[in-house]
Amino acid sequence: MLFRSGAAMGLAGAARGGDVLFLEALGAAGIETRVVLPLEKKEFHAASVAGGDPAWSQRFTDCLAQAKSLHVANSHSATADGSAFEYGTRILLGLARLHARRLDTDLRALVLWDGERGDGHGGTAWAVEHLLERGVPVENVFPGREGPVAAAPCSAAHTHDRGRPIRAMLFSDRSEEHTSE
C-alpha cells in the first residue's frame, strides 16, 4: 500500500511500534520523512519508546537521524499527558496539511490502527476521528483491517479528559514598515 500510494513525503511521530515501522518503510522506499514529537526527545523517549525490546531505542534514534526534519511541538513541557500528545498530533496534522497545499495536492492519511479507541487524546483513534471530521481520506494498513476508514469509534476523541487545556499564542511581525498616507 505504502509503495502504491505515490507519497512524496511522510510525517509521523516516532513512538515504538507503528510510528517507527512507518518511518522505516518510508525510508526504505526512498520517501522523505519528517518527524513531529509532542515533547523534547528525552521525555518523549521515556514516555513512548523505552520499555519492552531495547532495540526500539536504536530504531528511534535511526529514524530521527534519517528524517529531513524534526519538529518538537512543545519544548517547554515534560508532561507526557493527553494534552501534550493531542497538541503534538494537531501540529503534525497541520504541518501535513500545509505541505500538501505547498505541493498543490490532496492530503491523505495512512494509519496503522487496530480499530480500537486507544488511550485518548492525540492517539490514533483521536487522529482518525479528527481527520475524517475534516474530510481527509484515511487508509488503514493494519493487517486484517486494510482499506479506507469510514468512521472512528463513537466519540473516540472524547473518551478521556485530557486534563490541561491547550492554549496557543500567535505573533506576527511584518518586515515591511507601513505608513499612513
Coordinates of C-alpha atoms in Angstrom, one line a residue:
M1 CA 0.0 0.0 0.0
L2 CA 2.7 2.5 1.0
F3 CA 4.6 1.9 -2.2
R4 CA 1.5 2.3 -4.4
S5 CA 0.3 5.4 -2.6
G6 CA 2.5 7.8 -4.6
A7 CA 3.6 9.5 -1.4
A8 CA 6.1 12.3 -1.8
M9 CA 6.7 12.7 1.9
G10 CA 5.6 11.2 5.2
L11 CA 5.1 12.8 8.6
A12 CA 4.9 10.8 11.8
G13 CA 5.7 10.6 15.4
A14 CA 8.4 8.2 16.3
A15 CA 6.9 6.0 19.1
R16 CA 8.0 2.4 19.3
G17 CA 5.8 0.2 17.1
G18 CA 3.8 1.6 14.2
D19 CA 5.4 5.0 14.1
V20 CA 8.9 3.7 13.8
L21 CA 7.8 0.9 11.4
F22 CA 6.2 3.5 9.2
L23 CA 9.2 5.8 9.2
E24 CA 11.5 2.8 8.4
A25 CA 9.2 1.7 5.5
L26 CA 9.2 5.3 4.1
G27 CA 13.0 5.4 4.3
A28 CA 13.4 2.0 2.6
A29 CA 11.1 3.2 -0.2
G30 CA 13.2 6.4 -0.6
I31 CA 10.4 8.6 0.6
E32 CA 11.2 11.7 2.6
T33 CA 10.4 11.5 6.3
R34 CA 9.7 14.3 8.8
V35 CA 9.1 13.7 12.5
V36 CA 7.0 15.6 14.9
L37 CA 7.4 14.9 18.6
P38 CA 5.0 16.2 21.2
L39 CA 7.8 16.6 23.8
E40 CA 11.5 17.0 23.9
K41 CA 13.4 13.9 22.7
K42 CA 14.4 12.7 26.1
E43 CA 10.9 13.0 27.6
F44 CA 9.3 11.5 24.5
H45 CA 11.7 8.6 24.5
A46 CA 10.9 7.9 28.2
A47 CA 7.2 8.0 27.6
S48 CA 6.8 6.4 24.1
V49 CA 9.9 4.5 23.2
A50 CA 11.6 3.0 26.3
G51 CA 10.3 -0.2 27.7
G52 CA 9.9 -3.6 26.1
D53 CA 12.5 -4.6 23.5
P54 CA 15.6 -2.3 23.8
A55 CA 16.1 -2.4 20.0
W56 CA 13.3 0.2 19.7
S57 CA 15.6 2.9 21.2
Q58 CA 18.2 2.4 18.4
R59 CA 15.5 2.3 15.8
F60 CA 14.0 5.6 17.2
T61 CA 17.5 7.2 17.1
D62 CA 18.0 6.0 13.5
C63 CA 14.6 7.3 12.4
L64 CA 15.4 10.8 13.8
A65 CA 18.8 10.7 12.1
Q66 CA 17.2 9.9 8.7
A67 CA 14.4 12.4 8.9
K68 CA 14.6 15.5 6.8
S69 CA 13.3 17.5 9.8
L70 CA 12.4 17.0 13.4
H71 CA 9.8 19.3 15.0
V72 CA 9.3 19.3 18.7
A73 CA 5.7 20.6 19.2
N74 CA 6.2 21.7 22.8
S75 CA 9.7 22.2 24.0
H76 CA 8.6 23.7 27.3
S77 CA 6.7 20.7 28.9
A78 CA 7.9 17.4 30.1
T79 CA 4.4 16.2 31.0
A80 CA 3.5 13.3 28.8
D81 CA -0.2 13.5 29.1
G82 CA -3.2 13.6 26.7
S83 CA -2.8 17.4 26.2
A84 CA 0.8 17.0 25.1
F85 CA 0.0 14.2 22.7
E86 CA -3.1 15.9 21.3
Y87 CA -1.1 19.1 20.7
G88 CA 1.7 17.2 19.0
T89 CA -0.8 15.4 16.8
R90 CA -2.5 18.6 15.9
I91 CA 0.8 20.2 14.9
L92 CA 1.7 17.1 12.9
L93 CA -1.6 17.1 11.0
G94 CA -1.4 20.9 10.5
L95 CA 2.1 20.5 9.0
A96 CA 0.9 17.7 6.8
R97 CA -1.9 19.9 5.5
L98 CA 0.4 22.8 4.8
H99 CA 2.9 20.6 3.0
A100 CA 0.1 19.2 0.8
R101 CA -1.0 22.7 -0.1
R102 CA 2.6 23.7 -1.0
L103 CA 2.7 20.7 -3.3
D104 CA -0.8 21.5 -4.6
T105 CA -2.0 18.0 -3.8
D106 CA -4.6 16.4 -1.6
L107 CA -3.7 15.3 1.9
R108 CA -4.2 11.6 2.5
A109 CA -3.6 9.7 5.8
L110 CA -2.2 6.2 6.2
V111 CA -2.7 4.7 9.6
L112 CA -1.7 1.5 11.3
W113 CA -4.8 1.2 13.5
D114 CA -6.3 -1.8 15.2
G115 CA -9.8 -0.1 15.2
E116 CA -9.9 0.3 18.9
R117 CA -10.5 3.5 20.9
G118 CA -6.9 3.6 22.2
D119 CA -5.8 5.7 25.0
G120 CA -7.4 9.0 24.3
H121 CA -6.5 12.4 23.0
G122 CA -3.7 12.6 20.4
G123 CA -3.7 8.8 19.8
T124 CA -4.5 7.0 16.5
A125 CA -8.3 6.8 17.1
W126 CA -8.4 10.5 18.0
A127 CA -6.4 11.4 14.9
V128 CA -8.6 9.2 12.7
E129 CA -11.7 11.0 14.0
H130 CA -10.1 14.4 13.7
L131 CA -9.0 13.7 10.0
L132 CA -12.4 12.3 9.0
E133 CA -14.2 15.3 10.5
R134 CA -12.1 17.5 8.2
G135 CA -12.7 15.4 5.1
V136 CA -9.3 13.9 4.9
P137 CA -9.4 10.3 3.4
V138 CA -7.9 7.8 5.8
E139 CA -6.5 4.4 4.7
N140 CA -5.7 1.7 7.3
V141 CA -2.8 -0.6 6.7
F142 CA -3.4 -2.7 9.9
P143 CA -3.3 -6.4 8.9
G144 CA -6.9 -7.7 8.7
R145 CA -8.3 -4.1 8.7
E146 CA -6.8 -2.8 5.5
G147 CA -8.7 -0.3 3.4
P148 CA -10.5 3.0 3.7
V149 CA -11.7 4.0 7.1
A150 CA -15.3 5.2 7.1
A151 CA -15.7 6.2 10.8
A152 CA -13.7 6.3 14.0
P153 CA -15.2 4.7 17.1
C154 CA -18.1 6.7 18.5
S155 CA -16.7 9.7 20.4
A156 CA -13.2 8.3 20.5
A157 CA -11.8 11.8 21.0
H158 CA -14.0 12.4 24.0
T159 CA -13.5 9.2 26.0
H160 CA -10.8 10.6 28.3
D161 CA -10.4 14.0 29.9
R162 CA -7.2 15.4 28.6
G163 CA -6.6 17.5 31.7
R164 CA -4.7 20.6 30.8
P165 CA -6.4 22.8 28.2
I166 CA -4.4 23.6 25.0
R167 CA -3.6 27.2 24.5
A168 CA -1.6 28.9 21.8
M169 CA -0.5 32.4 21.0
L170 CA 0.3 33.7 17.6
F171 CA 2.6 36.6 17.0
S172 CA 3.2 38.3 13.7
D173 CA 5.8 40.8 12.7
R174 CA 5.7 42.3 9.2
S175 CA 9.1 43.1 7.9
E176 CA 7.8 46.0 5.9
E177 CA 7.1 49.2 7.6
H178 CA 3.6 50.6 7.0
T179 CA 2.9 54.3 6.9
S180 CA -0.4 56.1 6.7
E181 CA -0.8 58.2 3.6

